[in-house]
């Protein structure tokens, strides 16, 4: 297991794309919160209190929501790149010829993605604690970290899900540009079109089933804290539908398993 992770690390530790994505995440995770605070100071938004969003306990959910956008871009990009670069640079063929079997190669990618997700989650926890203590007054550690274990796991799963979906498309398409195009197109546009077409034109079922599609499930792991916002905003749109956290976790795990099974089956059968 450690050998496989070390092999992946040796491949990417000096890679400019890998470095750029990781450094951008490290820098932007705290920077976007400061930017959001500055924006709220200048816009006319019906808030009872602006500071509450950047204090404990609400800062945890806002940081998680902010981090989900960065994970979508940076880690999803990495997921695609980590796989497609192996095909395009022919390092995969070289690994197989030197004795690494396909299962070990696939497992190495999976382990490395898990490690990246764990490290990104650890960074999220540390930076949120630091920012929260800087912004909050007279807060105890126990109250500051209430509910963090559950949220941290959902953050880890959210990050891993974007990485996994990116790798899934990498195994299916093998071409970096095509896989990236489909990754961003599917998440931003295509899933919404598919679920509208299936729900209204084919199945004729209720809109609530829209919540169960893969990217919506991943989004609902670390959503914008709407309930908390409604308490602070004097006027707010009436109705939003979110999955319950435990249901979002269960569905995300199912979708991840499905992506892994399809990707592994495709990888085992493909010509290299």
PDB file of C-alpha atoms in Angstrom:
ATOM      1  CA  UNK A   1       0.000   0.000   0.000  1.00  0.00           C
ATOM      2  CA  UNK A   2       2.716   2.476   1.018  1.00  0.00           C
ATOM      3  CA  UNK A   3       4.784   1.472  -2.011  1.00  0.00           C
ATOM      4  CA  UNK A   4       1.891   2.292  -4.342  1.00  0.00           C
ATOM      5  CA  UNK A   5       1.394   5.709  -2.737  1.00  0.00           C
ATOM      6  CA  UNK A   6       5.130   6.392  -2.973  1.00  0.00           C
ATOM      7  CA  UNK A   7       5.050   5.467  -6.653  1.00  0.00           C
ATOM      8  CA  UNK A   8       2.251   7.963  -7.285  1.00  0.00           C
ATOM      9  CA  UNK A   9       4.052  10.641  -5.290  1.00  0.00           C
ATOM     10  CA  UNK A  10       7.243  10.160  -7.302  1.00  0.00           C
ATOM     11  CA  UNK A  11       5.247  10.662 -10.493  1.00  0.00           C
ATOM     12  CA  UNK A  12       3.602  13.922  -9.471  1.00  0.00           C
ATOM     13  CA  UNK A  13       5.743  15.639  -6.828  1.00  0.00           C
ATOM     14  CA  UNK A  14       7.604  17.681  -9.458  1.00  0.00           C
ATOM     15  CA  UNK A  15       4.708  17.958 -11.886  1.00  0.00           C
ATOM     16  CA  UNK A  16       3.767  21.591 -12.563  1.00  0.00           C
ATOM     17  CA  UNK A  17       0.063  20.860 -13.067  1.00  0.00           C
ATOM     18  CA  UNK A  18      -0.143  18.958  -9.785  1.00  0.00           C
ATOM     19  CA  UNK A  19       1.752  21.669  -7.916  1.00  0.00           C
ATOM     20  CA  UNK A  20      -0.389  24.448  -9.374  1.00  0.00           C
ATOM     21  CA  UNK A  21      -3.675  22.789  -8.423  1.00  0.00           C
ATOM     22  CA  UNK A  22      -2.561  22.015  -4.863  1.00  0.00           C
ATOM     23  CA  UNK A  23      -1.039  25.452  -4.226  1.00  0.00           C
ATOM     24  CA  UNK A  24      -4.131  27.168  -5.631  1.00  0.00           C
ATOM     25  CA  UNK A  25      -6.339  25.191  -3.233  1.00  0.00           C
ATOM     26  CA  UNK A  26      -4.084  25.995  -0.256  1.00  0.00           C
ATOM     27  CA  UNK A  27      -4.111  29.708  -1.064  1.00  0.00           C
ATOM     28  CA  UNK A  28      -7.721  30.169  -2.134  1.00  0.00           C
ATOM     29  CA  UNK A  29      -9.459  28.273   0.666  1.00  0.00           C
ATOM     30  CA  UNK A  30      -8.791  31.028   3.247  1.00  0.00           C
ATOM     31  CA  UNK A  31      -8.553  33.839   0.686  1.00  0.00           C
ATOM     32  CA  UNK A  32     -12.106  33.400  -0.586  1.00  0.00           C
ATOM     33  CA  UNK A  33     -13.542  33.761   2.906  1.00  0.00           C
ATOM     34  CA  UNK A  34     -11.753  37.087   3.357  1.00  0.00           C
ATOM     35  CA  UNK A  35     -12.994  38.155  -0.073  1.00  0.00           C
ATOM     36  CA  UNK A  36     -16.565  37.220   0.832  1.00  0.00           C
ATOM     37  CA  UNK A  37     -16.332  39.244   4.023  1.00  0.00           C
ATOM     38  CA  UNK A  38     -15.113  42.283   2.075  1.00  0.00           C
ATOM     39  CA  UNK A  39     -17.882  41.902  -0.507  1.00  0.00           C
ATOM     40  CA  UNK A  40     -20.574  41.834   2.193  1.00  0.00           C
ATOM     41  CA  UNK A  41     -19.187  45.081   3.587  1.00  0.00           C
ATOM     42  CA  UNK A  42     -19.800  46.853   0.281  1.00  0.00           C
ATOM     43  CA  UNK A  43     -23.104  45.433  -0.935  1.00  0.00           C
ATOM     44  CA  UNK A  44     -26.580  46.268   0.272  1.00  0.00           C
ATOM     45  CA  UNK A  45     -27.765  42.849   1.448  1.00  0.00           C
ATOM     46  CA  UNK A  46     -30.562  42.408   4.001  1.00  0.00           C
ATOM     47  CA  UNK A  47     -28.451  40.866   6.765  1.00  0.00           C
ATOM     48  CA  UNK A  48     -29.095  41.200  10.464  1.00  0.00           C
ATOM     49  CA  UNK A  49     -25.423  40.499  11.132  1.00  0.00           C
ATOM     50  CA  UNK A  50     -22.565  40.015   8.678  1.00  0.00           C
ATOM     51  CA  UNK A  51     -19.921  38.896  11.145  1.00  0.00           C
ATOM     52  CA  UNK A  52     -21.859  35.801  12.235  1.00  0.00           C
ATOM     53  CA  UNK A  53     -21.000  34.016   8.982  1.00  0.00           C
ATOM     54  CA  UNK A  54     -17.295  34.183   9.817  1.00  0.00           C
ATOM     55  CA  UNK A  55     -17.523  33.169  13.471  1.00  0.00           C
ATOM     56  CA  UNK A  56     -18.010  29.814  15.165  1.00  0.00           C
ATOM     57  CA  UNK A  57     -20.013  27.713  14.545  1.00  0.00           C
ATOM     58  CA  UNK A  58     -21.270  28.979  11.163  1.00  0.00           C
ATOM     59  CA  UNK A  59     -17.804  29.474   9.674  1.00  0.00           C
ATOM     60  CA  UNK A  60     -17.427  25.690   9.460  1.00  0.00           C
ATOM     61  CA  UNK A  61     -20.295  25.369   7.002  1.00  0.00           C
ATOM     62  CA  UNK A  62     -19.292  28.418   4.974  1.00  0.00           C
ATOM     63  CA  UNK A  63     -15.711  27.189   4.684  1.00  0.00           C
ATOM     64  CA  UNK A  64     -16.968  23.748   3.677  1.00  0.00           C
ATOM     65  CA  UNK A  65     -19.227  25.270   1.024  1.00  0.00           C
ATOM     66  CA  UNK A  66     -16.396  27.469  -0.260  1.00  0.00           C
ATOM     67  CA  UNK A  67     -14.071  24.470  -0.294  1.00  0.00           C
ATOM     68  CA  UNK A  68     -16.552  22.445  -2.328  1.00  0.00           C
ATOM     69  CA  UNK A  69     -16.228  24.875  -5.243  1.00  0.00           C
ATOM     70  CA  UNK A  70     -12.457  24.597  -5.127  1.00  0.00           C
ATOM     71  CA  UNK A  71     -12.569  20.818  -4.840  1.00  0.00           C
ATOM     72  CA  UNK A  72     -14.898  20.738  -7.856  1.00  0.00           C
ATOM     73  CA  UNK A  73     -12.341  22.631  -9.940  1.00  0.00           C
ATOM     74  CA  UNK A  74      -8.894  21.779  -8.586  1.00  0.00           C
ATOM     75  CA  UNK A  75      -9.346  18.196  -7.393  1.00  0.00           C
ATOM     76  CA  UNK A  76     -11.686  17.236 -10.203  1.00  0.00           C
ATOM     77  CA  UNK A  77      -9.078  18.567 -12.631  1.00  0.00           C
ATOM     78  CA  UNK A  78      -6.416  16.546 -10.828  1.00  0.00           C
ATOM     79  CA  UNK A  79      -8.546  13.408 -10.938  1.00  0.00           C
ATOM     80  CA  UNK A  80      -8.775  13.634 -14.721  1.00  0.00           C
ATOM     81  CA  UNK A  81      -5.109  14.579 -15.122  1.00  0.00           C
ATOM     82  CA  UNK A  82      -3.758  11.839 -12.840  1.00  0.00           C
ATOM     83  CA  UNK A  83      -5.243   9.191 -15.126  1.00  0.00           C
ATOM     84  CA  UNK A  84      -5.115  10.698 -18.612  1.00  0.00           C
ATOM     85  CA  UNK A  85      -1.480  11.794 -18.250  1.00  0.00           C
ATOM     86  CA  UNK A  86      -0.555   8.132 -17.739  1.00  0.00           C
ATOM     87  CA  UNK A  87      -2.104   7.214 -21.085  1.00  0.00           C
ATOM     88  CA  UNK A  88      -0.810  10.217 -23.006  1.00  0.00           C
ATOM     89  CA  UNK A  89       2.743  10.057 -21.596  1.00  0.00           C
ATOM     90  CA  UNK A  90       2.813   6.250 -21.947  1.00  0.00           C
ATOM     91  CA  UNK A  91       3.911   5.844 -18.329  1.00  0.00           C
ATOM     92  CA  UNK A  92       1.081   3.362 -17.788  1.00  0.00           C
ATOM     93  CA  UNK A  93       2.475   0.991 -20.411  1.00  0.00           C
ATOM     94  CA  UNK A  94       5.928   1.391 -18.871  1.00  0.00           C
ATOM     95  CA  UNK A  95       4.581   0.560 -15.398  1.00  0.00           C
ATOM     96  CA  UNK A  96       2.877  -2.585 -16.704  1.00  0.00           C
ATOM     97  CA  UNK A  97       6.002  -3.723 -18.567  1.00  0.00           C
ATOM     98  CA  UNK A  98       8.125  -3.290 -15.441  1.00  0.00           C
ATOM     99  CA  UNK A  99       5.896  -5.571 -13.384  1.00  0.00           C
ATOM    100  CA  UNK A 100       3.031  -3.464 -12.001  1.00  0.00           C
ATOM    101  CA  UNK A 101      -0.268  -5.201 -12.728  1.00  0.00           C
ATOM    102  CA  UNK A 102      -3.458  -3.362 -13.581  1.00  0.00           C
ATOM    103  CA  UNK A 103      -5.075  -3.922 -10.200  1.00  0.00           C
ATOM    104  CA  UNK A 104      -2.060  -2.438  -8.415  1.00  0.00           C
ATOM    105  CA  UNK A 105      -2.015   0.537 -10.779  1.00  0.00           C
ATOM    106  CA  UNK A 106      -5.718   1.183 -10.227  1.00  0.00           C
ATOM    107  CA  UNK A 107      -5.321   0.710  -6.479  1.00  0.00           C
ATOM    108  CA  UNK A 108      -2.413   3.148  -6.386  1.00  0.00           C
ATOM    109  CA  UNK A 109      -4.529   5.864  -7.971  1.00  0.00           C
ATOM    110  CA  UNK A 110      -7.352   5.149  -5.543  1.00  0.00           C
ATOM    111  CA  UNK A 111      -5.041   5.269  -2.515  1.00  0.00           C
ATOM    112  CA  UNK A 112      -3.411   8.491  -3.698  1.00  0.00           C
ATOM    113  CA  UNK A 113      -6.821  10.097  -4.235  1.00  0.00           C
ATOM    114  CA  UNK A 114      -7.822   9.015  -0.727  1.00  0.00           C
ATOM    115  CA  UNK A 115      -4.637  10.522   0.720  1.00  0.00           C
ATOM    116  CA  UNK A 116      -5.162  13.803  -1.146  1.00  0.00           C
ATOM    117  CA  UNK A 117      -8.733  13.973   0.137  1.00  0.00           C
ATOM    118  CA  UNK A 118      -7.611  13.307   3.706  1.00  0.00           C
ATOM    119  CA  UNK A 119      -4.886  15.972   3.552  1.00  0.00           C
ATOM    120  CA  UNK A 120      -7.244  18.531   2.015  1.00  0.00           C
ATOM    121  CA  UNK A 121      -9.732  17.813   4.811  1.00  0.00           C
ATOM    122  CA  UNK A 122      -7.053  18.198   7.478  1.00  0.00           C
ATOM    123  CA  UNK A 123      -6.085  21.547   5.969  1.00  0.00           C
ATOM    124  CA  UNK A 124      -9.749  22.594   5.919  1.00  0.00           C
ATOM    125  CA  UNK A 125     -10.088  21.779   9.633  1.00  0.00           C
ATOM    126  CA  UNK A 126      -6.879  23.583  10.632  1.00  0.00           C
ATOM    127  CA  UNK A 127      -7.483  26.728   8.573  1.00  0.00           C
ATOM    128  CA  UNK A 128     -11.112  26.971   9.716  1.00  0.00           C
ATOM    129  CA  UNK A 129     -10.059  26.688  13.361  1.00  0.00           C
ATOM    130  CA  UNK A 130      -7.495  29.447  12.871  1.00  0.00           C
ATOM    131  CA  UNK A 131      -9.863  31.785  11.025  1.00  0.00           C
ATOM    132  CA  UNK A 132     -12.713  31.034  13.408  1.00  0.00           C
ATOM    133  CA  UNK A 133     -10.645  31.902  16.470  1.00  0.00           C
ATOM    134  CA  UNK A 134      -9.452  35.097  14.801  1.00  0.00           C
ATOM    135  CA  UNK A 135     -13.033  36.175  14.100  1.00  0.00           C
ATOM    136  CA  UNK A 136     -14.839  34.836  17.178  1.00  0.00           C
ATOM    137  CA  UNK A 137     -14.881  36.216  20.693  1.00  0.00           C
ATOM    138  CA  UNK A 138     -14.824  34.271  23.961  1.00  0.00           C
ATOM    139  CA  UNK A 139     -15.355  30.860  22.398  1.00  0.00           C
ATOM    140  CA  UNK A 140     -14.381  27.559  24.000  1.00  0.00           C
ATOM    141  CA  UNK A 141     -12.809  24.719  22.037  1.00  0.00           C
ATOM    142  CA  UNK A 142     -15.692  22.337  22.735  1.00  0.00           C
ATOM    143  CA  UNK A 143     -18.332  24.702  21.385  1.00  0.00           C
ATOM    144  CA  UNK A 144     -16.090  25.772  18.493  1.00  0.00           C
ATOM    145  CA  UNK A 145     -15.693  22.187  17.291  1.00  0.00           C
ATOM    146  CA  UNK A 146     -19.235  20.955  17.844  1.00  0.00           C
ATOM    147  CA  UNK A 147     -20.360  18.797  14.916  1.00  0.00           C
ATOM    148  CA  UNK A 148     -16.986  19.045  13.192  1.00  0.00           C
ATOM    149  CA  UNK A 149     -16.387  15.291  12.985  1.00  0.00           C
ATOM    150  CA  UNK A 150     -19.487  14.720  10.854  1.00  0.00           C
ATOM    151  CA  UNK A 151     -18.834  17.773   8.677  1.00  0.00           C
ATOM    152  CA  UNK A 152     -15.179  16.814   8.205  1.00  0.00           C
ATOM    153  CA  UNK A 153     -16.146  13.354   6.987  1.00  0.00           C
ATOM    154  CA  UNK A 154     -18.618  14.854   4.524  1.00  0.00           C
ATOM    155  CA  UNK A 155     -15.904  17.267   3.362  1.00  0.00           C
ATOM    156  CA  UNK A 156     -13.520  14.350   2.851  1.00  0.00           C
ATOM    157  CA  UNK A 157     -16.171  12.430   0.921  1.00  0.00           C
ATOM    158  CA  UNK A 158     -17.013  15.488  -1.188  1.00  0.00           C
ATOM    159  CA  UNK A 159     -13.346  15.983  -2.133  1.00  0.00           C
ATOM    160  CA  UNK A 160     -12.850  12.298  -2.862  1.00  0.00           C
ATOM    161  CA  UNK A 161     -16.032  12.232  -4.961  1.00  0.00           C
ATOM    162  CA  UNK A 162     -14.784  14.958  -7.302  1.00  0.00           C
ATOM    163  CA  UNK A 163     -11.404  13.238  -7.591  1.00  0.00           C
ATOM    164  CA  UNK A 164     -13.079   9.903  -8.215  1.00  0.00           C
ATOM    165  CA  UNK A 165     -15.470  11.264 -10.837  1.00  0.00           C
ATOM    166  CA  UNK A 166     -12.538  12.915 -12.611  1.00  0.00           C
ATOM    167  CA  UNK A 167     -10.567   9.657 -12.580  1.00  0.00           C
ATOM    168  CA  UNK A 168     -13.652   7.777 -13.769  1.00  0.00           C
ATOM    169  CA  UNK A 169     -13.885   9.984 -16.861  1.00  0.00           C
ATOM    170  CA  UNK A 170     -10.130   9.669 -17.348  1.00  0.00           C
ATOM    171  CA  UNK A 171     -10.374   5.876 -17.509  1.00  0.00           C
ATOM    172  CA  UNK A 172     -13.400   5.989 -19.804  1.00  0.00           C
ATOM    173  CA  UNK A 173     -12.116   8.579 -22.296  1.00  0.00           C
ATOM    174  CA  UNK A 174      -8.296   8.457 -21.842  1.00  0.00           C
ATOM    175  CA  UNK A 175      -7.876  11.831 -23.562  1.00  0.00           C
ATOM    176  CA  UNK A 176      -7.152  14.743 -21.218  1.00  0.00           C
ATOM    177  CA  UNK A 177      -8.930  17.489 -23.160  1.00  0.00           C
ATOM    178  CA  UNK A 178     -12.020  15.414 -23.879  1.00  0.00           C
ATOM    179  CA  UNK A 179     -12.296  14.130 -20.301  1.00  0.00           C
ATOM    180  CA  UNK A 180     -11.918  17.627 -18.835  1.00  0.00           C
ATOM    181  CA  UNK A 181     -14.494  19.017 -21.248  1.00  0.00           C
ATOM    182  CA  UNK A 182     -17.008  16.344 -20.278  1.00  0.00           C
ATOM    183  CA  UNK A 183     -16.188  16.736 -16.564  1.00  0.00           C
ATOM    184  CA  UNK A 184     -16.983  20.448 -16.467  1.00  0.00           C
ATOM    185  CA  UNK A 185     -19.827  20.227 -18.984  1.00  0.00           C
ATOM    186  CA  UNK A 186     -21.560  17.430 -17.116  1.00  0.00           C
ATOM    187  CA  UNK A 187     -21.347  19.099 -13.710  1.00  0.00           C
ATOM    188  CA  UNK A 188     -22.284  22.610 -14.851  1.00  0.00           C
ATOM    189  CA  UNK A 189     -24.865  21.881 -17.562  1.00  0.00           C
ATOM    190  CA  UNK A 190     -25.395  18.313 -18.652  1.00  0.00           C
ATOM    191  CA  UNK A 191     -26.667  16.716 -15.450  1.00  0.00           C
ATOM    192  CA  UNK A 192     -29.308  19.444 -15.109  1.00  0.00           C
ATOM    193  CA  UNK A 193     -30.447  18.821 -18.686  1.00  0.00           C
ATOM    194  CA  UNK A 194     -30.484  15.032 -18.219  1.00  0.00           C
ATOM    195  CA  UNK A 195     -32.496  15.124 -15.024  1.00  0.00           C
ATOM    196  CA  UNK A 196     -34.996  17.619 -16.492  1.00  0.00           C
ATOM    197  CA  UNK A 197     -35.447  15.413 -19.565  1.00  0.00           C
ATOM    198  CA  UNK A 198     -35.762  12.179 -17.572  1.00  0.00           C
ATOM    199  CA  UNK A 199     -38.031  13.613 -14.911  1.00  0.00           C
ATOM    200  CA  UNK A 200     -40.419  15.568 -17.115  1.00  0.00           C
ATOM    201  CA  UNK A 201     -40.279  13.897 -20.528  1.00  0.00           C
ATOM    202  CA  UNK A 202     -39.552  10.230 -19.836  1.00  0.00           C
ATOM    203  CA  UNK A 203     -40.445   9.181 -16.308  1.00  0.00           C
ATOM    204  CA  UNK A 204     -42.987  11.839 -15.390  1.00  0.00           C
ATOM    205  CA  UNK A 205     -42.035  11.698 -11.702  1.00  0.00           C
ATOM    206  CA  UNK A 206     -41.749  14.332  -9.003  1.00  0.00           C
ATOM    207  CA  UNK A 207     -38.983  16.911  -8.881  1.00  0.00           C
ATOM    208  CA  UNK A 208     -37.746  15.564  -5.540  1.00  0.00           C
ATOM    209  CA  UNK A 209     -35.960  12.762  -7.410  1.00  0.00           C
ATOM    210  CA  UNK A 210     -33.689  15.418  -8.909  1.00  0.00           C
ATOM    211  CA  UNK A 211     -31.855  15.351  -5.590  1.00  0.00           C
ATOM    212  CA  UNK A 212     -30.532  11.828  -6.173  1.00  0.00           C
ATOM    213  CA  UNK A 213     -28.373  12.491  -9.238  1.00  0.00           C
ATOM    214  CA  UNK A 214     -24.626  12.158  -8.555  1.00  0.00           C
ATOM    215  CA  UNK A 215     -23.451  15.755  -8.702  1.00  0.00           C
ATOM    216  CA  UNK A 216     -26.419  17.037  -6.725  1.00  0.00           C
ATOM    217  CA  UNK A 217     -25.661  14.421  -4.077  1.00  0.00           C
ATOM    218  CA  UNK A 218     -22.037  15.577  -3.909  1.00  0.00           C
ATOM    219  CA  UNK A 219     -23.146  19.217  -3.666  1.00  0.00           C
ATOM    220  CA  UNK A 220     -25.447  18.365  -0.772  1.00  0.00           C
ATOM    221  CA  UNK A 221     -22.578  16.924   1.275  1.00  0.00           C
ATOM    222  CA  UNK A 222     -21.376  20.467   2.026  1.00  0.00           C
ATOM    223  CA  UNK A 223     -24.190  22.804   0.917  1.00  0.00           C
ATOM    224  CA  UNK A 224     -24.601  26.504   1.473  1.00  0.00           C
ATOM    225  CA  UNK A 225     -26.039  26.706   5.027  1.00  0.00           C
ATOM    226  CA  UNK A 226     -29.432  27.996   3.951  1.00  0.00           C
ATOM    227  CA  UNK A 227     -31.272  27.384   7.215  1.00  0.00           C
ATOM    228  CA  UNK A 228     -28.701  29.412   9.110  1.00  0.00           C
ATOM    229  CA  UNK A 229     -28.762  32.126   6.445  1.00  0.00           C
ATOM    230  CA  UNK A 230     -32.536  32.454   6.705  1.00  0.00           C
ATOM    231  CA  UNK A 231     -32.136  33.317  10.371  1.00  0.00           C
ATOM    232  CA  UNK A 232     -29.792  36.173   9.471  1.00  0.00           C
ATOM    233  CA  UNK A 233     -31.418  37.490   6.304  1.00  0.00           C
ATOM    234  CA  UNK A 234     -34.487  39.686   6.549  1.00  0.00           C
ATOM    235  CA  UNK A 235     -35.847  38.527   3.177  1.00  0.00           C
ATOM    236  CA  UNK A 236     -35.038  35.216   1.511  1.00  0.00           C
ATOM    237  CA  UNK A 237     -36.502  33.055  -1.275  1.00  0.00           C
ATOM    238  CA  UNK A 238     -39.059  30.720   0.182  1.00  0.00           C
ATOM    239  CA  UNK A 239     -38.091  27.130  -0.555  1.00  0.00           C
ATOM    240  CA  UNK A 240     -34.923  25.098  -1.064  1.00  0.00           C
ATOM    241  CA  UNK A 241     -34.595  21.330  -1.127  1.00  0.00           C
ATOM    242  CA  UNK A 242     -31.507  19.618   0.268  1.00  0.00           C
ATOM    243  CA  UNK A 243     -30.742  16.020   1.105  1.00  0.00           C
ATOM    244  CA  UNK A 244     -30.376  15.154   4.757  1.00  0.00           C
ATOM    245  CA  UNK A 245     -26.654  14.778   5.607  1.00  0.00           C
ATOM    246  CA  UNK A 246     -26.802  11.037   6.332  1.00  0.00           C
ATOM    247  CA  UNK A 247     -28.744  10.348   3.141  1.00  0.00           C
ATOM    248  CA  UNK A 248     -26.288  12.463   1.131  1.00  0.00           C
ATOM    249  CA  UNK A 249     -23.406  10.431   2.578  1.00  0.00           C
ATOM    250  CA  UNK A 250     -25.074   7.104   1.790  1.00  0.00           C
ATOM    251  CA  UNK A 251     -25.916   8.104  -1.783  1.00  0.00           C
ATOM    252  CA  UNK A 252     -22.450   9.589  -2.354  1.00  0.00           C
ATOM    253  CA  UNK A 253     -20.870   6.319  -1.240  1.00  0.00           C
ATOM    254  CA  UNK A 254     -23.108   4.390  -3.646  1.00  0.00           C
ATOM    255  CA  UNK A 255     -22.266   6.666  -6.572  1.00  0.00           C
ATOM    256  CA  UNK A 256     -18.546   6.427  -5.776  1.00  0.00           C
ATOM    257  CA  UNK A 257     -18.690   2.640  -5.716  1.00  0.00           C
ATOM    258  CA  UNK A 258     -20.506   2.670  -9.059  1.00  0.00           C
ATOM    259  CA  UNK A 259     -17.884   4.965 -10.624  1.00  0.00           C
ATOM    260  CA  UNK A 260     -15.082   2.753  -9.295  1.00  0.00           C
ATOM    261  CA  UNK A 261     -16.659  -0.486 -10.530  1.00  0.00           C
ATOM    262  CA  UNK A 262     -17.297   0.888 -14.027  1.00  0.00           C
ATOM    263  CA  UNK A 263     -13.828   2.452 -14.259  1.00  0.00           C
ATOM    264  CA  UNK A 264     -12.091  -0.717 -13.040  1.00  0.00           C
ATOM    265  CA  UNK A 265     -14.075  -2.937 -15.410  1.00  0.00           C
ATOM    266  CA  UNK A 266     -13.236  -0.648 -18.318  1.00  0.00           C
ATOM    267  CA  UNK A 267      -9.561  -0.476 -17.324  1.00  0.00           C
ATOM    268  CA  UNK A 268      -9.166  -4.251 -16.979  1.00  0.00           C
ATOM    269  CA  UNK A 269     -10.523  -4.845 -20.493  1.00  0.00           C
ATOM    270  CA  UNK A 270      -8.941  -1.989 -22.450  1.00  0.00           C
ATOM    271  CA  UNK A 271      -5.977  -2.317 -24.792  1.00  0.00           C
ATOM    272  CA  UNK A 272      -2.932  -0.380 -23.676  1.00  0.00           C
TER     273      UNK A 272
END
